[in-house]
Short mmCIF file of C-alpha atoms and ligand atoms in Angstrom, two decimals:
data_model
loop_
_atom_site.label_atom_id
_atom_site.label_comp_id
_atom_site.label_asym_id
_atom_site.label_seq_id
_atom_site.Cartn_x
_atom_site.Cartn_y
_atom_site.Cartn_z
CA MET A 1 -191.56 66.83 283.48
CA THR A 2 -194.62 66.73 281.10
CA HIS A 3 -197.86 65.06 282.02
CA PRO A 4 -199.30 64.12 278.73
CA GLU A 5 -202.42 62.32 280.27
CA GLY A 6 -204.04 65.62 281.42
CA THR A 7 -206.02 65.13 284.46
CA GLY A 8 -204.17 66.03 287.55
CA VAL A 9 -205.04 64.18 290.73
CA THR A 10 -204.43 64.74 294.34
CA VAL A 11 -204.26 61.59 296.58
CA LEU A 12 -204.70 61.90 300.30
CA GLY A 13 -203.62 58.96 302.21
CA LEU A 14 -200.37 57.03 301.34
CA GLY A 15 -200.98 53.78 303.15
CA ALA A 16 -200.70 50.59 301.15
CA MET A 17 -203.61 51.33 299.07
CA GLY A 18 -203.17 55.14 298.55
CA SER A 19 -199.54 54.46 297.59
CA ALA A 20 -200.56 51.89 295.02
CA LEU A 21 -203.27 54.30 293.59
CA ALA A 22 -200.85 57.14 293.28
CA THR A 23 -198.02 55.00 291.89
CA THR A 24 -200.31 53.64 289.11
CA LEU A 25 -201.27 57.37 288.08
CA LEU A 26 -197.71 58.28 287.92
CA ASP A 27 -196.80 55.37 285.80
CA ALA A 28 -199.61 56.36 283.42
CA GLY A 29 -198.34 59.87 283.13
CA HIS A 30 -200.58 61.82 285.32
CA ALA A 31 -199.73 64.94 287.34
CA VAL A 32 -200.15 63.64 290.92
CA THR A 33 -200.09 65.57 294.12
CA VAL A 34 -199.74 63.54 297.29
CA TRP A 35 -200.35 64.25 300.99
CA ASN A 36 -200.10 62.08 303.94
CA ARG A 37 -200.54 62.81 307.72
CA THR A 38 -197.31 61.38 308.42
CA PRO A 39 -195.12 63.15 305.87
CA SER A 40 -192.27 60.65 305.45
CA ARG A 41 -194.72 58.12 303.71
CA ALA A 42 -194.51 60.52 300.63
CA ALA A 43 -190.78 59.99 300.00
CA ASP A 44 -190.90 57.10 297.59
CA LEU A 45 -193.66 58.76 295.56
CA SER A 46 -191.68 62.06 295.50
CA ALA A 47 -188.86 60.19 294.09
CA ARG A 48 -191.18 58.78 291.25
CA GLY A 49 -192.29 62.12 290.39
CA ALA A 50 -195.19 63.03 292.59
CA GLU A 51 -195.38 66.61 294.02
CA ALA A 52 -195.52 66.11 297.95
CA ALA A 53 -197.79 68.82 299.49
CA SER A 54 -196.57 69.92 302.89
CA THR A 55 -200.18 70.77 304.11
CA ILE A 56 -203.47 69.33 303.17
CA ASP A 57 -204.54 72.85 302.19
CA ALA A 58 -201.96 72.96 299.53
CA ALA A 59 -202.88 69.23 298.48
CA VAL A 60 -206.58 69.91 297.86
CA ALA A 61 -205.92 73.19 296.02
CA ALA A 62 -203.25 71.77 293.79
CA GLN A 63 -205.49 69.48 291.41
CA PRO A 64 -209.17 69.62 290.40
CA LEU A 65 -209.70 65.94 291.33
CA ILE A 66 -209.15 64.92 294.99
CA VAL A 67 -208.96 61.25 295.86
CA ALA A 68 -209.13 60.14 299.45
CA CYS A 69 -207.90 56.76 300.68
CA LEU A 70 -207.69 57.05 304.34
CA LEU A 71 -208.41 54.55 307.17
CA ASP A 72 -212.13 55.04 307.85
CA HIS A 73 -215.00 57.52 307.80
CA ALA A 74 -213.71 59.29 310.99
CA SER A 75 -210.42 59.91 309.43
CA VAL A 76 -212.04 61.39 306.26
CA HIS A 77 -213.67 64.07 308.52
CA GLU A 78 -210.57 64.56 310.58
CA ALA A 79 -208.47 65.25 307.51
CA LEU A 80 -210.86 67.18 305.46
CA ASP A 81 -213.15 69.02 307.82
CA PRO A 82 -210.59 71.92 308.23
CA VAL A 83 -210.31 72.38 304.36
CA ILE A 84 -213.59 71.45 302.95
CA ALA A 85 -214.84 75.02 302.84
CA GLY A 86 -212.07 75.78 300.43
CA MET A 87 -212.89 72.76 298.04
CA ARG A 88 -215.92 74.38 296.47
CA GLY A 89 -216.05 73.31 292.81
CA SER A 90 -213.68 70.27 293.38
CA ALA A 91 -214.44 66.73 292.81
CA LEU A 92 -213.87 64.30 295.70
CA VAL A 93 -213.64 60.60 295.04
CA ASN A 94 -213.48 58.78 298.37
CA LEU A 95 -212.13 55.26 298.23
CA THR A 96 -211.94 54.97 301.97
CA THR A 97 -214.05 52.00 303.31
CA THR A 98 -217.16 53.19 304.98
CA THR A 99 -220.67 51.79 305.72
CA PRO A 100 -223.49 52.82 303.28
CA ASN A 101 -224.81 55.43 305.74
CA GLU A 102 -221.51 56.82 306.38
CA ALA A 103 -220.95 57.18 302.42
CA ARG A 104 -224.27 58.97 302.14
CA GLU A 105 -223.24 61.36 305.13
CA LEU A 106 -220.07 62.23 303.40
CA ALA A 107 -222.08 62.89 300.15
CA SER A 108 -224.31 65.28 301.98
CA TRP A 109 -221.47 67.05 303.81
CA ALA A 110 -219.58 67.35 300.40
CA ALA A 111 -222.68 68.81 298.81
CA GLU A 112 -223.18 71.31 301.62
CA HIS A 113 -219.74 72.67 300.61
CA GLY A 114 -220.25 72.71 296.78
CA VAL A 115 -218.08 69.59 296.35
CA SER A 116 -219.14 66.91 293.91
CA TYR A 117 -218.83 63.36 295.56
CA LEU A 118 -218.30 60.04 294.18
CA ASP A 119 -217.86 57.13 296.65
CA GLY A 120 -215.80 54.10 295.68
CA ALA A 121 -215.33 50.71 297.04
CA ILE A 122 -212.21 48.89 296.19
CA MET A 123 -212.47 45.06 295.59
CA ALA A 124 -208.75 44.44 295.26
CA THR A 125 -205.51 44.31 297.23
CA PRO A 126 -202.84 47.01 296.66
CA PRO A 127 -200.71 44.81 294.21
CA MET A 128 -203.71 44.17 292.24
CA ILE A 129 -204.22 48.00 291.55
CA GLY A 130 -203.57 48.64 287.73
CA THR A 131 -204.18 44.97 286.70
CA SER A 132 -207.12 43.26 285.16
CA GLU A 133 -207.80 41.46 288.40
CA ALA A 134 -208.85 44.70 290.16
CA SER A 135 -212.42 45.92 290.45
CA ILE A 136 -213.88 49.25 291.93
CA LEU A 137 -217.38 49.92 292.58
CA TYR A 138 -218.64 53.48 292.43
CA SER A 139 -221.83 55.35 293.38
CA GLY A 140 -222.58 58.90 293.70
CA SER A 141 -222.30 61.96 291.17
CA PRO A 142 -222.84 60.51 287.71
CA GLU A 143 -221.05 63.63 286.42
CA VAL A 144 -217.83 62.99 288.39
CA PHE A 145 -217.88 59.27 287.35
CA ASP A 146 -218.24 60.15 283.54
CA ALA A 147 -215.74 63.11 283.70
CA VAL A 148 -212.89 61.19 285.59
CA ARG A 149 -213.51 57.70 284.19
CA PRO A 150 -210.29 57.67 282.33
CA VAL A 151 -208.55 58.15 285.59
CA LEU A 152 -210.63 55.61 287.49
CA ASP A 153 -209.96 53.03 284.71
CA ARG A 154 -206.27 53.37 285.38
CA TRP A 155 -206.85 51.47 288.62
CA ALA A 156 -209.29 48.86 287.97
CA THR A 157 -212.42 47.84 286.11
CA SER A 158 -214.83 50.58 287.03
CA THR A 159 -218.51 49.72 287.75
CA TYR A 160 -220.95 52.54 288.39
CA ASP A 161 -224.00 51.60 290.70
CA GLY A 162 -226.03 54.56 290.68
CA GLU A 163 -226.52 58.02 292.26
CA ASN A 164 -227.29 56.77 295.77
CA SER A 165 -223.77 57.24 297.30
CA GLY A 166 -224.18 54.29 299.63
CA LEU A 167 -224.66 51.63 297.09
CA ALA A 168 -220.94 50.97 296.23
CA SER A 169 -220.23 50.43 299.82
CA LEU A 170 -223.27 48.14 300.27
CA PHE A 171 -222.32 45.94 297.46
CA ASP A 172 -218.72 45.79 298.55
CA LEU A 173 -219.70 44.88 302.11
CA ALA A 174 -222.32 42.39 300.77
CA MET A 175 -219.61 40.62 298.73
CA LEU A 176 -217.16 40.84 301.74
CA SER A 177 -219.94 39.38 304.17
CA GLY A 178 -220.29 36.27 301.71
CA MET A 179 -216.43 35.95 301.50
CA TYR A 180 -215.79 36.04 305.28
CA THR A 181 -218.70 33.59 306.08
CA MET A 182 -217.34 31.23 303.37
CA PHE A 183 -213.87 31.48 304.87
CA ALA A 184 -215.23 30.97 308.43
CA GLY A 185 -216.86 27.78 307.00
CA PHE A 186 -213.53 26.67 305.50
CA LEU A 187 -211.77 27.26 308.86
CA HIS A 188 -214.41 25.26 310.61
CA GLY A 189 -214.05 22.36 308.23
CA ALA A 190 -210.27 22.58 308.60
CA ALA A 191 -210.59 22.40 312.32
CA MET A 192 -212.94 19.27 312.05
CA ALA A 193 -210.45 17.57 309.76
CA GLY A 194 -207.60 18.69 312.00
CA SER A 195 -209.23 17.01 314.99
CA ALA A 196 -208.16 13.81 313.14
CA GLY A 197 -204.72 15.06 312.31
CA MET A 198 -205.18 16.31 308.79
CA SER A 199 -203.17 19.44 308.14
CA ALA A 200 -204.90 22.64 307.01
CA THR A 201 -202.92 22.47 303.77
CA ASP A 202 -204.24 18.98 303.00
CA PHE A 203 -207.85 20.02 303.80
CA ALA A 204 -207.60 23.12 301.59
CA ALA A 205 -206.37 20.94 298.71
CA ARG A 206 -209.53 18.69 299.13
CA ALA A 207 -211.87 21.54 299.92
CA THR A 208 -211.07 23.94 297.08
CA PRO A 209 -212.27 21.95 294.16
CA PHE A 210 -215.40 20.81 296.10
CA LEU A 211 -216.29 24.35 297.30
CA SER A 212 -215.62 25.95 293.85
CA ALA A 213 -218.06 23.45 292.26
CA MET A 214 -220.51 24.29 294.78
CA THR A 215 -220.62 28.01 293.94
CA ALA A 216 -222.64 27.12 290.90
CA GLY A 217 -225.51 26.76 293.39
CA PHE A 218 -225.49 30.58 293.98
CA ALA A 219 -227.33 31.15 290.65
CA LEU A 220 -229.80 28.41 291.37
CA ASP A 221 -230.73 29.80 294.91
CA ALA A 222 -230.66 33.29 293.32
CA ALA A 223 -233.30 32.30 290.79
CA VAL A 224 -235.61 30.70 293.44
CA ILE A 225 -235.25 33.91 295.61
CA ASP A 226 -236.00 36.29 292.75
CA GLY A 227 -238.97 33.98 291.64
CA GLY A 228 -240.40 34.27 295.18
CA ASP A 229 -241.45 30.67 295.15
CA TYR A 230 -239.37 28.37 297.63
CA THR A 231 -241.46 25.35 296.86
CA VAL A 232 -240.13 25.03 293.15
CA PRO A 233 -239.49 21.27 292.62
CA GLY A 234 -236.02 19.86 292.34
CA GLN A 235 -234.71 21.69 295.43
CA GLN A 236 -233.49 19.83 298.53
CA SER A 237 -236.02 20.37 301.36
CA LEU A 238 -234.97 22.25 304.61
CA GLU A 239 -236.08 19.06 306.57
CA PHE A 240 -233.69 16.99 304.52
CA SER A 241 -230.97 19.78 304.89
CA ASP A 242 -231.25 19.64 308.73
CA LEU A 243 -227.60 20.02 309.79
CA GLY A 244 -228.08 18.78 313.44
CA HIS A 245 -225.63 15.99 312.60
CA LEU A 246 -222.92 18.44 311.48
CA VAL A 247 -223.24 20.25 314.69
CA ARG A 248 -223.07 17.13 316.85
CA ALA A 249 -220.13 15.71 314.85
CA SER A 250 -218.37 19.03 315.49
CA GLU A 251 -219.00 18.97 319.31
CA GLU A 252 -218.08 15.17 319.37
CA GLN A 253 -214.81 16.04 317.79
CA GLY A 254 -214.17 18.98 320.39
CA VAL A 255 -214.54 21.52 317.61
CA HIS A 256 -216.40 24.74 318.19
CA PRO A 257 -219.53 24.57 316.03
CA ALA A 258 -220.24 28.23 315.72
CA PRO A 259 -220.38 28.67 311.90
CA ILE A 260 -222.39 25.55 311.25
CA ALA A 261 -224.61 26.09 314.36
CA ALA A 262 -225.54 29.49 312.96
CA VAL A 263 -226.62 27.96 309.66
CA GLN A 264 -228.60 25.25 311.52
CA GLU A 265 -230.39 27.86 313.67
CA LEU A 266 -231.48 29.53 310.53
CA ILE A 267 -232.79 26.32 309.20
CA SER A 268 -234.50 25.32 312.49
CA LYS A 269 -236.41 28.81 312.63
CA GLN A 270 -237.79 28.22 309.15
CA ILE A 271 -238.74 24.63 309.88
CA ALA A 272 -240.53 25.78 313.09
CA ASP A 273 -242.31 28.37 311.08
CA GLY A 274 -243.74 25.62 308.86
CA HIS A 275 -241.32 25.80 305.89
CA GLY A 276 -239.72 22.52 306.19
CA ALA A 277 -240.67 21.22 302.68
CA GLU A 278 -239.14 24.20 300.99
CA GLY A 279 -235.70 24.76 299.75
CA PHE A 280 -232.49 25.91 301.21
CA ALA A 281 -232.98 29.24 299.76
CA ARG A 282 -235.85 30.08 302.08
CA LEU A 283 -233.05 31.09 304.71
CA TYR A 284 -232.94 34.37 302.75
CA GLU A 285 -236.36 35.12 304.38
CA SER A 286 -234.87 35.08 307.79
CA LEU A 287 -232.00 37.31 306.67
CA ARG A 288 -233.50 39.97 304.37
CA ALA A 289 -234.37 43.50 305.23
CA ASP A 290 -238.00 44.33 305.54
CA ARG A 291 -238.56 45.89 302.10
CA THR A 292 -241.44 48.13 303.32
CA GLU A 293 -238.90 49.93 305.39
CA ARG A 294 -236.35 50.11 302.87
CA THR A 295 -238.12 51.64 299.95
CA ASP A 296 -235.58 54.46 299.30
CA GLN A 297 -232.85 52.03 298.60
CA VAL A 298 -235.18 49.33 296.94
CA GLU A 299 -236.24 51.89 294.30
CA THR A 300 -232.66 52.56 293.37
CA LEU A 301 -231.86 48.94 293.32
CA ARG A 302 -234.51 48.02 290.82
N1 FVH B 1 -205.32 47.36 301.75
C1 FVH B 1 -206.24 46.60 301.31
O1 FVH B 1 -206.09 45.46 300.89
C2 FVH B 1 -207.72 47.05 301.35
C3 FVH B 1 -208.45 46.63 300.09
C4 FVH B 1 -209.92 47.19 300.06
C5 FVH B 1 -210.01 48.70 300.45
N2 FVH B 1 -209.22 48.94 301.68
C6 FVH B 1 -209.52 50.21 302.26
O2 FVH B 1 -208.65 51.39 301.73
C7 FVH B 1 -208.45 52.18 302.79
C8 FVH B 1 -206.88 52.48 302.97
O3 FVH B 1 -206.25 51.24 303.16
P1 FVH B 1 -204.75 51.05 303.39
O4 FVH B 1 -204.52 49.63 303.11
O5 FVH B 1 -204.12 52.18 302.60
O6 FVH B 1 -204.63 51.33 305.01
P2 FVH B 1 -203.31 51.95 305.81
O7 FVH B 1 -202.19 51.28 305.14
O8 FVH B 1 -203.54 51.43 307.22
O9 FVH B 1 -203.32 53.37 305.63
C9 FVH B 1 -204.21 54.24 306.26
C10 FVH B 1 -204.12 55.69 305.76
O10 FVH B 1 -204.99 56.48 306.44
C11 FVH B 1 -204.19 57.53 307.10
N3 FVH B 1 -204.83 57.91 308.27
C12 FVH B 1 -205.38 57.33 309.18
N4 FVH B 1 -206.15 58.11 310.18
C13 FVH B 1 -205.95 59.39 309.65
C14 FVH B 1 -206.36 60.63 310.13
N5 FVH B 1 -207.10 60.77 311.30
N6 FVH B 1 -206.07 61.68 309.42
C15 FVH B 1 -205.42 61.63 308.28
N7 FVH B 1 -204.93 60.38 307.82
C16 FVH B 1 -205.20 59.26 308.48
C17 FVH B 1 -202.84 56.92 307.46
O11 FVH B 1 -201.97 58.07 307.61
P3 FVH B 1 -200.71 57.87 308.57
O12 FVH B 1 -201.12 56.72 309.64
O13 FVH B 1 -199.61 57.20 307.58
O14 FVH B 1 -200.28 59.21 309.06
C18 FVH B 1 -202.65 56.15 306.18
O15 FVH B 1 -202.17 57.01 305.12
C19 FVH B 1 -209.03 51.86 303.97
O16 FVH B 1 -210.37 52.38 304.16
C20 FVH B 1 -209.19 50.33 303.76
O17 FVH B 1 -210.31 49.70 304.44
C21 FVH B 1 -207.89 48.52 301.51
#
């Protein structure tokens, strides 16, 4: 079989995501070597034309570009510690979810062994890989990003966030934090409406257009935060935004108020600190990192 697309890729980890990544490359004509801790998971990909390596040593030696899509940070070390010494001169693209510090640790560990490292954070589910809906953030070696970009672009829209290897993970987890908090808010709202007998499906139908419209407020709050002046006219004041009545209503309905109570706690703190006349975006000041202690990352972010 010929592989007109050139760059050969080894994919380590054939879970739902690793299999989707390997399948997309095979469909695009790349030579693909695969390895999985549990070998049986390679069968379907072998049938589609992948070379299934019987050992991880053989897998990392087979292609110049190694892609890891394993469970977590610990599993990357468990799989690759025994073979990293033999990978000198290779490029490792790690698409395993890690924290920013874990990504930086992996970059240092790879560098100690002469391996170029690019960290990736996948903003997609497996069925989205290879479609225009998929996005993957990258940070780490700019040389690797530039050299293998045609491969990366097979999977998703590729965004490079800089040489600090932890940034792709940071921005991924930042967006997931927003998403999960929003979903928890939706579930709390569904529980409140559900206390009066409304189905979650009916609540979702009402909440979706409203919440979608409200996301326009992100950019307005962002402009206030970046401007550094929470007294800008036209904002709803924190005193006006006091959510004590939402917490009380939740409790009166027998619904656990945890998500909205957490927001109210942030509001109360800012009011107690004398910022009641300022806008809702002021809550950012209770959440943000102390920039004087984070200069390494802040410099990169600018
Ligand atoms: N699936 C998704 O929607 C999300 C989207 C966002 C990014 N994540 C991250 O992608 C990584 C892989 O996710 P996955 O969905 O493929 O996960 P699984 O299907 O659970 O497969 C896990 C693979 O990892 C292998 N593995 C686990 N521990 C080890 C180890 N100690 N040594 C070697 N391999 C290991 C596992 O092998 P096996 O259990 O089949 O033998 C699977 O191949 C992940 O970081 C997500 O957060 C996906």
